[in-house]
CSV table of C-alpha atoms and ligand atoms in Angstrom, one decimal:
chain,number,residue,atom,x,y,z
A,19,MET,CA,-73.9,15.6,6.6
A,20,MET,CA,-77.2,17.5,7.1
A,21,ARG,CA,-80.6,15.4,5.9
A,22,VAL,CA,-83.5,16.9,4.7
A,23,ASN,CA,-86.7,15.8,6.3
A,24,VAL,CA,-89.4,16.3,3.2
A,25,GLU,CA,-92.7,15.8,5.8
A,26,GLU,CA,-91.4,18.3,8.0
A,27,LYS,CA,-90.6,20.8,5.0
A,28,LEU,CA,-94.0,19.9,3.8
A,29,PHE,CA,-95.4,20.4,6.9
A,30,GLN,CA,-94.3,24.3,6.6
A,31,ASN,CA,-96.5,25.1,3.8
A,32,ARG,CA,-100.1,26.1,4.2
A,33,TYR,CA,-103.3,25.4,1.8
A,34,LYS,CA,-106.4,27.1,1.3
A,35,VAL,CA,-109.2,24.4,0.5
A,36,ASP,CA,-111.9,25.6,-2.1
A,37,ALA,CA,-114.4,23.9,-0.3
A,38,GLY,CA,-116.9,21.8,-3.2
A,39,ARG,CA,-114.1,22.8,-6.3
A,40,PRO,CA,-111.5,20.2,-6.2
A,41,HIS,CA,-108.6,22.0,-9.3
A,42,ILE,CA,-108.0,18.5,-10.1
A,43,GLN,CA,-110.1,15.5,-10.8
A,44,ILE,CA,-110.0,11.8,-12.5
A,45,ARG,CA,-112.1,12.1,-15.2
A,46,ASP,CA,-113.6,8.4,-15.3
A,47,PRO,CA,-113.0,6.2,-12.3
A,48,ASP,CA,-113.8,3.0,-13.9
A,49,VAL,CA,-111.0,3.8,-16.3
A,50,CYS,CA,-108.2,3.5,-12.7
A,51,ARG,CA,-110.6,0.6,-11.3
A,52,SER,CA,-110.6,-1.5,-14.4
A,53,GLN,CA,-107.9,-0.4,-17.3
A,54,CYS,CA,-104.9,1.2,-15.1
A,55,GLN,CA,-103.1,-1.3,-13.9
A,56,ALA,CA,-100.1,0.6,-12.5
A,57,GLN,CA,-102.2,3.4,-11.2
A,58,GLN,CA,-99.0,5.6,-11.1
A,59,CYS,CA,-100.5,8.3,-9.7
A,60,THR,CA,-100.8,7.0,-6.7
A,61,THR,CA,-97.1,6.4,-5.7
A,62,CYS,CA,-96.1,9.9,-7.5
A,63,CYS,CA,-97.9,12.4,-6.0
A,64,PRO,CA,-95.3,14.2,-3.6
A,65,ALA,CA,-98.6,15.3,-1.5
A,66,GLY,CA,-100.1,11.8,-1.4
A,67,CYS,CA,-103.4,13.0,-2.7
A,68,TYR,CA,-103.8,10.1,-5.0
A,69,THR,CA,-105.0,6.6,-2.9
A,70,ALA,CA,-105.0,3.2,-4.1
A,71,GLU,CA,-108.1,1.6,-2.1
A,72,GLY,CA,-107.0,-1.8,-2.4
A,73,ASN,CA,-110.4,-3.0,-4.3
A,74,GLY,CA,-109.1,-1.2,-7.5
A,75,ALA,CA,-110.6,2.1,-7.0
A,76,VAL,CA,-108.4,5.1,-6.7
A,77,THR,CA,-109.3,8.3,-4.8
A,78,LEU,CA,-108.4,12.1,-5.1
A,79,ILE,CA,-108.6,14.4,-2.2
A,80,THR,CA,-106.8,17.6,-3.4
A,81,ASP,CA,-106.0,19.6,0.0
A,82,GLY,CA,-102.2,19.8,0.1
A,83,CYS,CA,-101.6,19.4,-3.6
A,84,LEU,CA,-98.6,21.3,-4.2
A,85,GLU,CA,-99.4,22.0,-7.9
A,86,CYS,CA,-96.5,20.5,-9.7
A,87,GLY,CA,-98.1,18.7,-12.1
A,88,THR,CA,-96.9,15.6,-11.9
A,89,CYS,CA,-100.2,13.5,-11.9
A,90,ARG,CA,-101.0,15.4,-15.6
A,91,VAL,CA,-98.0,14.8,-17.1
A,92,ILE,CA,-97.8,10.8,-15.4
A,93,CYS,CA,-101.1,9.2,-16.4
A,94,THR,CA,-100.0,9.3,-19.9
A,95,GLU,CA,-101.7,6.4,-21.3
A,96,PHE,CA,-104.9,7.2,-20.4
A,97,ARG,CA,-105.0,10.8,-19.7
A,98,ASN,CA,-107.5,10.5,-17.0
A,99,VAL,CA,-106.6,13.7,-15.0
A,100,ASP,CA,-108.4,17.1,-15.4
A,101,TRP,CA,-106.1,19.6,-14.1
A,102,GLU,CA,-106.3,23.1,-13.5
A,103,TYR,CA,-104.7,25.5,-11.2
A,104,PRO,CA,-106.6,26.7,-8.2
A,105,ARG,CA,-109.2,29.7,-8.4
A,106,GLY,CA,-107.2,32.8,-7.2
A,107,GLY,CA,-106.2,33.0,-3.2
A,108,PHE,CA,-107.1,29.2,-2.7
A,109,GLY,CA,-104.5,27.0,-2.8
A,110,ILE,CA,-100.6,26.2,-1.6
A,111,LEU,CA,-98.8,28.8,0.1
A,112,PHE,CA,-95.4,27.6,0.0
A,113,LYS,CA,-93.2,28.7,2.9
A,114,PHE,CA,-89.8,28.0,3.0
A,115,GLY,CA,-87.3,27.6,6.1
B,1,LIG,S1,-102.6,7.0,-13.5
B,1,LIG,FE1,-104.6,7.9,-14.5
B,1,LIG,S2,-105.5,6.2,-15.2
B,1,LIG,FE2,-104.2,5.6,-13.7
B,1,LIG,S3,-105.3,5.5,-11.8
B,1,LIG,FE3,-103.9,7.3,-11.9
B,1,LIG,S4,-105.5,8.7,-12.8
B,1,LIG,FE4,-106.0,7.2,-13.2
B,2,LIG,S1,-100.2,18.2,-8.8
B,2,LIG,FE1,-98.6,17.0,-7.9
B,2,LIG,S2,-99.1,17.6,-5.6
B,2,LIG,FE2,-100.6,18.2,-7.2
B,2,LIG,S3,-102.5,16.2,-6.8
B,2,LIG,FE3,-100.6,16.0,-9.2
B,2,LIG,S4,-99.2,15.1,-8.3
B,2,LIG,FE4,-100.0,15.7,-6.5
């Protein structure tokens, strides 16, 4: 049986950063810190863009985002994610192989 290494596959993608203009933002970091118990974005993002800092805070760095939309859908209780596609020319460039 052939095994697929996800990290190797992700490494084949390329990402063009739109410096200073993240296409996804956390609306209110205090909601993540003080109200969201599960912080599910930190475990569900396949690109690891969300990080639980250990002090309750959650940080988001969109570099490498796969534009899958999971974080927008999964933040159901607080709807605390502002989500847009990157501007044209920026963001993920998928490579398969
Ligand atoms: S799931 Fe939503 S509210 Fe919870 S930590 Fe993530 S962005 Fe914040
Ligand atoms: S859209 Fe997908 S890859 Fe991008 S930050 Fe959200 S969950 Fe992660």
